[in-house]
PDB file of C-alpha atoms in Angstrom:
ATOM      1  CA  LYS A   1     105.192  45.865  76.458  1.00 95.00           C
ATOM      2  CA  PRO A   2     104.031  49.401  77.627  1.00 94.00           C
ATOM      3  CA  PRO A   3     106.915  51.875  78.029  1.00 93.00           C
ATOM      4  CA  VAL A   4     108.950  52.845  81.516  1.00 90.00           C
ATOM      5  CA  VAL A   5     108.063  49.525  82.462  1.00 92.00           C
ATOM      6  CA  LEU A   6     110.586  46.611  83.559  1.00 94.00           C
ATOM      7  CA  CYS A   7     110.816  43.044  81.997  1.00 94.00           C
ATOM      8  CA  HIS A   8     111.492  42.162  85.581  1.00 89.00           C
ATOM      9  CA  ASN A   9     113.395  43.359  88.646  1.00 82.00           C
ATOM     10  CA  SER A  10     116.782  43.427  89.086  1.00 69.00           C
ATOM     11  CA  LYS A  11     119.876  45.359  90.968  1.00 58.00           C
ATOM     12  CA  TRP A  12     119.499  47.883  88.666  1.00 52.00           C
ATOM     13  CA  SER A  13     115.917  48.980  88.601  1.00 54.00           C
ATOM     14  CA  GLY A  14     116.009  50.306  92.132  1.00 55.00           C
ATOM     15  CA  ASP A  15     113.372  51.053  94.411  1.00 52.00           C
ATOM     16  CA  ALA A  16     110.297  52.698  92.907  1.00 49.00           C
ATOM     17  CA  ARG A  17     108.682  52.443  96.096  1.00 50.00           C
ATOM     18  CA  SER A  18     110.739  55.296  96.576  1.00 49.00           C
ATOM     19  CA  ASP A  19     109.017  57.732  94.158  1.00 52.00           C
ATOM     20  CA  SER A  20     106.069  59.390  94.485  1.00 48.00           C
ATOM     21  CA  ALA A  21     105.273  59.357  90.778  1.00 49.00           C
ATOM     22  CA  LYS A  22     105.816  55.834  89.577  1.00 49.00           C
ATOM     23  CA  ARG A  23     103.508  54.899  92.798  1.00 48.00           C
ATOM     24  CA  ARG A  24     100.368  56.371  91.132  1.00 47.00           C
ATOM     25  CA  HIS A  25     100.822  54.002  88.574  1.00 57.00           C
ATOM     26  CA  ASP A  26     101.165  50.592  88.119  1.00 65.00           C
ATOM     27  CA  ILE A  27     104.853  49.957  87.960  1.00 77.00           C
ATOM     28  CA  ARG A  28     105.000  46.312  88.441  1.00 90.00           C
ATOM     29  CA  PRO A  29     107.583  44.225  85.623  1.00 94.00           C
ATOM     30  CA  MET A  30     106.020  42.318  82.513  1.00 94.00           C
ATOM     31  CA  LEU A  31     106.833  39.092  84.251  1.00 93.00           C
ATOM     32  CA  GLN A  32     104.828  39.311  87.464  1.00 93.00           C
ATOM     33  CA  ARG A  33     101.973  41.394  85.165  1.00 94.00           C
ATOM     34  CA  VAL A  34     102.008  38.087  83.155  1.00 93.00           C
ATOM     35  CA  ARG A  35     102.306  35.982  86.156  1.00 93.00           C
ATOM     36  CA  ASP A  36      99.126  37.625  87.875  1.00 94.00           C
ATOM     37  CA  THR A  37      96.619  37.501  84.975  1.00 94.00           C
ATOM     38  CA  THR A  38      97.301  34.313  83.894  1.00 92.00           C
ATOM     39  CA  GLY A  39      97.725  32.687  87.009  1.00 93.00           C
ATOM     40  CA  ARG A  40     100.539  30.579  85.552  1.00 90.00           C
ATOM     41  CA  THR A  41     104.275  30.531  86.268  1.00 89.00           C
ATOM     42  CA  VAL A  42     105.984  32.354  83.009  1.00 91.00           C
ATOM     43  CA  ASN A  43     109.786  32.884  81.829  1.00 92.00           C
ATOM     44  CA  LEU A  44     111.104  35.542  80.230  1.00 93.00           C
ATOM     45  CA  ILE A  45     112.594  34.581  76.244  1.00 93.00           C
ATOM     46  CA  HIS A  46     114.102  38.157  75.989  1.00 92.00           C
ATOM     47  CA  ARG A  47     114.267  41.579  76.865  1.00 92.00           C
ATOM     48  CA  LEU A  48     113.375  45.064  76.044  1.00 94.00           C
ATOM     49  CA  ASP A  49     115.039  48.212  78.308  1.00 92.00           C
ATOM     50  CA  ARG A  50     112.745  49.636  80.667  1.00 93.00           C
ATOM     51  CA  GLY A  51     112.099  52.594  78.265  1.00 94.00           C
ATOM     52  CA  ALA A  52     111.650  50.918  74.971  1.00 96.00           C
ATOM     53  CA  SER A  53     108.287  49.219  74.573  1.00 97.00           C
ATOM     54  CA  GLY A  54     106.998  46.690  71.979  1.00 97.00           C
ATOM     55  CA  CYS A  55     106.367  42.414  71.763  1.00 96.00           C
ATOM     56  CA  LEU A  56     107.915  40.519  74.978  1.00 95.00           C
ATOM     57  CA  LEU A  57     108.077  36.505  74.311  1.00 94.00           C
ATOM     58  CA  LEU A  58     107.190  34.450  77.571  1.00 93.00           C
ATOM     59  CA  SER A  59     106.676  31.124  77.849  1.00 91.00           C
ATOM     60  CA  PHE A  60     104.100  28.939  80.195  1.00 88.00           C
ATOM     61  CA  ALA A  61     106.472  26.996  82.496  1.00 80.00           C
ATOM     62  CA  GLU A  62     104.058  23.854  83.371  1.00 67.00           C
ATOM     63  CA  GLY A  63     104.759  22.370  86.289  1.00 56.00           C
ATOM     64  CA  ALA A  64     106.512  25.156  87.722  1.00 50.00           C
ATOM     65  CA  ASP A  65     110.168  23.750  86.808  1.00 50.00           C
ATOM     66  CA  GLY A  66     109.345  20.759  85.162  1.00 54.00           C
ATOM     67  CA  PRO A  67     110.708  19.522  82.248  1.00 54.00           C
ATOM     68  CA  ASP A  68     108.314  20.384  79.531  1.00 60.00           C
ATOM     69  CA  GLY A  69     108.441  24.021  80.289  1.00 59.00           C
ATOM     70  CA  CYS A  70     112.139  24.000  81.052  1.00 80.00           C
ATOM     71  CA  ARG A  71     112.218  22.574  77.123  1.00 84.00           C
ATOM     72  CA  VAL A  72     110.054  24.699  75.720  1.00 85.00           C
ATOM     73  CA  THR A  73     111.961  27.730  77.328  1.00 88.00           C
ATOM     74  CA  ARG A  74     115.085  26.748  76.463  1.00 89.00           C
ATOM     75  CA  THR A  75     113.906  26.014  72.880  1.00 90.00           C
ATOM     76  CA  LEU A  76     112.456  29.509  72.462  1.00 91.00           C
ATOM     77  CA  ILE A  77     115.659  31.340  73.276  1.00 91.00           C
ATOM     78  CA  GLU A  78     117.952  29.094  71.810  1.00 92.00           C
ATOM     79  CA  SER A  79     115.484  30.353  68.432  1.00 91.00           C
ATOM     80  CA  MET A  80     115.528  33.853  69.138  1.00 89.00           C
ATOM     81  CA  GLN A  81     119.300  33.949  69.437  1.00 86.00           C
ATOM     82  CA  SER A  82     119.769  31.854  66.334  1.00 87.00           C
ATOM     83  CA  PRO A  83     121.418  33.835  63.538  1.00 83.00           C
ATOM     84  CA  GLU A  84     118.352  32.904  61.476  1.00 88.00           C
ATOM     85  CA  ALA A  85     115.967  35.147  63.620  1.00 89.00           C
ATOM     86  CA  THR A  86     114.883  38.837  62.890  1.00 93.00           C
ATOM     87  CA  LYS A  87     113.728  41.609  65.203  1.00 95.00           C
ATOM     88  CA  THR A  88     113.261  44.817  63.673  1.00 97.00           C
ATOM     89  CA  TYR A  89     112.806  47.565  65.729  1.00 98.00           C
ATOM     90  CA  VAL A  90     111.242  50.860  65.211  1.00 98.00           C
ATOM     91  CA  ALA A  91     113.257  54.142  66.274  1.00 98.00           C
ATOM     92  CA  LEU A  92     112.247  57.679  66.446  1.00 98.00           C
ATOM     93  CA  VAL A  93     115.523  59.383  66.466  1.00 98.00           C
ATOM     94  CA  ASP A  94     117.070  62.721  66.402  1.00 97.00           C
ATOM     95  CA  GLY A  95     117.993  64.529  63.356  1.00 97.00           C
ATOM     96  CA  ASP A  96     116.887  65.024  59.394  1.00 96.00           C
ATOM     97  CA  GLY A  97     118.838  61.700  57.561  1.00 97.00           C
ATOM     98  CA  LYS A  98     121.809  63.038  56.831  1.00 97.00           C
ATOM     99  CA  TRP A  99     125.310  63.360  58.415  1.00 97.00           C
ATOM    100  CA  ASN A 100     128.532  64.105  57.807  1.00 95.00           C
ATOM    101  CA  GLY A 101     127.619  64.326  53.788  1.00 95.00           C
ATOM    102  CA  ILE A 102     125.301  61.122  53.626  1.00 97.00           C
ATOM    103  CA  ASP A 103     122.334  60.908  53.287  1.00 98.00           C
ATOM    104  CA  TYR A 104     121.504  58.110  54.689  1.00 98.00           C
ATOM    105  CA  LEU A 105     117.321  58.339  53.572  1.00 98.00           C
ATOM    106  CA  SER A 106     118.585  57.267  50.237  1.00 97.00           C
ATOM    107  CA  LYS A 107     120.996  54.223  51.152  1.00 96.00           C
ATOM    108  CA  GLY A 108     117.946  51.652  51.860  1.00 97.00           C
ATOM    109  CA  TRP A 109     119.166  48.534  53.985  1.00 98.00           C
ATOM    110  CA  PHE A 110     122.862  48.853  55.121  1.00 98.00           C
ATOM    111  CA  THR A 111     125.355  46.949  57.515  1.00 98.00           C
ATOM    112  CA  PHE A 112     126.752  49.081  59.886  1.00 98.00           C
ATOM    113  CA  SER A 113     129.374  47.409  62.320  1.00 97.00           C
ATOM    114  CA  ASN A 114     131.206  48.953  64.842  1.00 96.00           C
ATOM    115  CA  PRO A 115     132.427  48.361  68.364  1.00 96.00           C
ATOM    116  CA  VAL A 116     130.400  49.240  71.236  1.00 96.00           C
ATOM    117  CA  LYS A 117     130.804  49.340  74.769  1.00 94.00           C
ATOM    118  CA  ASP A 118     129.315  46.894  77.478  1.00 92.00           C
ATOM    119  CA  GLU A 119     127.228  47.641  80.817  1.00 90.00           C
ATOM    120  CA  TRP A 120     130.587  47.530  82.529  1.00 91.00           C
ATOM    121  CA  GLY A 121     132.546  50.113  79.818  1.00 91.00           C
ATOM    122  CA  LYS A 122     134.028  46.904  78.071  1.00 93.00           C
ATOM    123  CA  ALA A 123     134.904  47.259  74.336  1.00 91.00           C
ATOM    124  CA  ARG A 124     133.117  44.663  72.212  1.00 90.00           C
ATOM    125  CA  GLU A 125     134.444  44.645  68.768  1.00 88.00           C
ATOM    126  CA  GLU A 126     131.846  42.680  67.500  1.00 91.00           C
ATOM    127  CA  ALA A 127     128.592  44.261  67.145  1.00 95.00           C
ATOM    128  CA  VAL A 128     126.289  44.158  63.994  1.00 96.00           C
ATOM    129  CA  THR A 129     123.015  45.761  62.800  1.00 97.00           C
ATOM    130  CA  GLU A 130     120.956  46.526  60.107  1.00 98.00           C
ATOM    131  CA  LEU A 131     119.793  49.899  59.347  1.00 98.00           C
ATOM    132  CA  LEU A 132     117.454  51.640  57.404  1.00 98.00           C
ATOM    133  CA  PHE A 133     116.275  55.362  57.029  1.00 98.00           C
ATOM    134  CA  VAL A 134     112.457  55.584  56.414  1.00 98.00           C
ATOM    135  CA  ALA A 135     111.632  59.025  56.704  1.00 98.00           C
ATOM    136  CA  SER A 136     112.486  61.998  57.876  1.00 97.00           C
ATOM    137  CA  THR A 137     110.658  65.560  58.937  1.00 97.00           C
ATOM    138  CA  VAL A 138     110.868  68.900  60.573  1.00 96.00           C
ATOM    139  CA  LEU A 139     108.207  69.791  63.289  1.00 95.00           C
ATOM    140  CA  PRO A 140     106.531  72.603  63.611  1.00 94.00           C
ATOM    141  CA  PRO A 141     108.211  75.242  66.751  1.00 93.00           C
ATOM    142  CA  ALA A 142     106.404  75.613  70.006  1.00 91.00           C
ATOM    143  CA  ASP A 143     105.793  78.764  70.961  1.00 90.00           C
ATOM    144  CA  ASP A 144     108.852  79.236  73.175  1.00 90.00           C
ATOM    145  CA  GLU A 145     110.712  77.551  69.923  1.00 92.00           C
ATOM    146  CA  ASP A 146     112.882  79.679  67.368  1.00 92.00           C
ATOM    147  CA  PRO A 147     111.210  79.084  64.322  1.00 91.00           C
ATOM    148  CA  ASP A 148     114.377  79.568  62.355  1.00 91.00           C
ATOM    149  CA  ASN A 149     116.508  77.084  64.229  1.00 91.00           C
ATOM    150  CA  PRO A 150     115.046  73.328  63.531  1.00 92.00           C
ATOM    151  CA  GLU A 151     117.603  72.042  66.651  1.00 90.00           C
ATOM    152  CA  GLY A 152     115.371  69.152  68.419  1.00 91.00           C
ATOM    153  CA  ARG A 153     112.734  69.401  65.867  1.00 94.00           C
ATOM    154  CA  ARG A 154     113.599  67.394  62.799  1.00 96.00           C
ATOM    155  CA  VAL A 155     112.897  63.768  63.947  1.00 97.00           C
ATOM    156  CA  SER A 156     113.792  60.150  61.674  1.00 98.00           C
ATOM    157  CA  VAL A 157     112.116  56.972  61.289  1.00 98.00           C
ATOM    158  CA  VAL A 158     115.107  54.268  61.609  1.00 98.00           C
ATOM    159  CA  LEU A 159     114.172  50.606  61.177  1.00 98.00           C
ATOM    160  CA  ALA A 160     117.054  48.480  63.384  1.00 98.00           C
ATOM    161  CA  ARG A 161     117.497  44.762  63.243  1.00 97.00           C
ATOM    162  CA  PRO A 162     120.171  43.610  65.609  1.00 96.00           C
ATOM    163  CA  ARG A 163     122.620  41.005  64.005  1.00 94.00           C
ATOM    164  CA  THR A 164     124.134  40.459  66.935  1.00 92.00           C
ATOM    165  CA  GLY A 165     123.220  40.871  70.976  1.00 89.00           C
ATOM    166  CA  ARG A 166     125.267  43.797  73.041  1.00 92.00           C
ATOM    167  CA  TRP A 167     124.430  46.215  75.616  1.00 93.00           C
ATOM    168  CA  HIS A 168     122.269  48.324  74.311  1.00 95.00           C
ATOM    169  CA  GLN A 169     123.711  47.959  70.461  1.00 97.00           C
ATOM    170  CA  ILE A 170     120.878  49.518  68.394  1.00 98.00           C
ATOM    171  CA  ARG A 171     121.530  53.136  70.986  1.00 97.00           C
ATOM    172  CA  GLN A 172     124.677  52.773  70.593  1.00 97.00           C
ATOM    173  CA  HIS A 173     125.132  52.217  66.862  1.00 98.00           C
ATOM    174  CA  LEU A 174     122.173  54.684  66.117  1.00 98.00           C
ATOM    175  CA  ALA A 175     124.089  57.578  68.270  1.00 98.00           C
ATOM    176  CA  SER A 176     127.717  56.881  66.765  1.00 97.00           C
ATOM    177  CA  GLY A 177     129.955  59.582  65.792  1.00 96.00           C
ATOM    178  CA  THR A 178     129.440  57.759  62.012  1.00 96.00           C
ATOM    179  CA  VAL A 179     125.730  57.282  61.971  1.00 98.00           C
ATOM    180  CA  GLY A 180     125.176  60.509  64.520  1.00 97.00           C
ATOM    181  CA  HIS A 181     121.010  60.074  65.016  1.00 98.00           C
ATOM    182  CA  ALA A 182     120.172  59.362  69.242  1.00 98.00           C
ATOM    183  CA  ILE A 183     117.455  57.918  69.921  1.00 98.00           C
ATOM    184  CA  LEU A 184     114.967  60.143  71.352  1.00 98.00           C
ATOM    185  CA  GLY A 185     114.798  60.085  74.814  1.00 97.00           C
ATOM    186  CA  ASP A 186     117.806  58.020  74.926  1.00 97.00           C
ATOM    187  CA  SER A 187     119.427  59.106  78.501  1.00 94.00           C
ATOM    188  CA  SER A 188     122.895  56.757  78.282  1.00 94.00           C
ATOM    189  CA  HIS A 189     123.914  57.902  74.549  1.00 95.00           C
ATOM    190  CA  GLY A 190     121.405  60.450  73.856  1.00 95.00           C
ATOM    191  CA  ARG A 191     121.703  64.471  73.476  1.00 95.00           C
ATOM    192  CA  SER A 192     120.349  65.714  77.022  1.00 95.00           C
ATOM    193  CA  ARG A 193     118.743  68.995  75.444  1.00 94.00           C
ATOM    194  CA  THR A 194     117.173  67.558  72.561  1.00 95.00           C
ATOM    195  CA  ASN A 195     115.527  65.223  75.038  1.00 96.00           C
ATOM    196  CA  ARG A 196     114.697  67.766  77.767  1.00 95.00           C
ATOM    197  CA  SER A 197     113.216  69.766  74.973  1.00 94.00           C
ATOM    198  CA  TRP A 198     110.994  66.869  73.751  1.00 96.00           C
ATOM    199  CA  LYS A 199     109.826  66.389  77.301  1.00 95.00           C
ATOM    200  CA  LYS A 200     109.227  69.958  78.015  1.00 94.00           C
ATOM    201  CA  ARG A 201     107.229  70.640  75.351  1.00 94.00           C
ATOM    202  CA  ARG A 202     106.040  67.758  73.809  1.00 94.00           C
ATOM    203  CA  GLY A 203     105.497  65.212  76.588  1.00 93.00           C
ATOM    204  CA  MET A 204     107.557  63.047  76.037  1.00 95.00           C
ATOM    205  CA  MET A 205     107.759  60.493  78.980  1.00 93.00           C
ATOM    206  CA  LYS A 206     110.547  60.795  81.725  1.00 90.00           C
ATOM    207  CA  GLU A 207     112.038  57.477  81.443  1.00 91.00           C
ATOM    208  CA  ARG A 208     110.824  56.952  77.728  1.00 94.00           C
ATOM    209  CA  THR A 209     113.546  55.396  74.655  1.00 96.00           C
ATOM    210  CA  CYS A 210     112.098  56.034  71.433  1.00 97.00           C
ATOM    211  CA  LEU A 211     112.342  52.353  70.415  1.00 98.00           C
ATOM    212  CA  HIS A 212     109.824  49.541  69.780  1.00 98.00           C
ATOM    213  CA  LEU A 213     110.051  46.456  68.727  1.00 97.00           C
TER     214      LEU A 213
END
């Protein structure tokens, strides 16, 4: 799935027809794109946020709502939700791998358990993500940036494996006060100043969230 493309239409997605910039691009949701390309009815097995990108699993619903199509879809959904299933995301985050005296780059894989909020703001206690800080760098300053101030230019690569399926779980965990490395482009949990700088100076798409499955 490309970034800034919906998996499917919903009440949260708004009306893209009112946005002239979006009308210049193919903003069809992925479910519709696959259906139009294959000429077959398909079902989503899992979802990705609008701004995220990566692998999206769908199933053919043979015979529309026939028993075989429903059985395959149900089996795949149950498999993806199984504790044995592993989904590894790649995130670009704001920061140099160090936070509050902790060098996350030297920790290797570690398990982070911390409550998160759901889409209605209610706290969800059980939320577990495995994280690995892979690498970090400081980007060269743009022409209008202070070369002595690395704010907004420190970036790290993180691998994330959610063990529970809470709303925006990876995004909330990385942006938490404990880890302190918000995903670039994350308008809900990230740092507005850094996101604006990346869009202005480094060509990041308007609704991009730098999270890839």
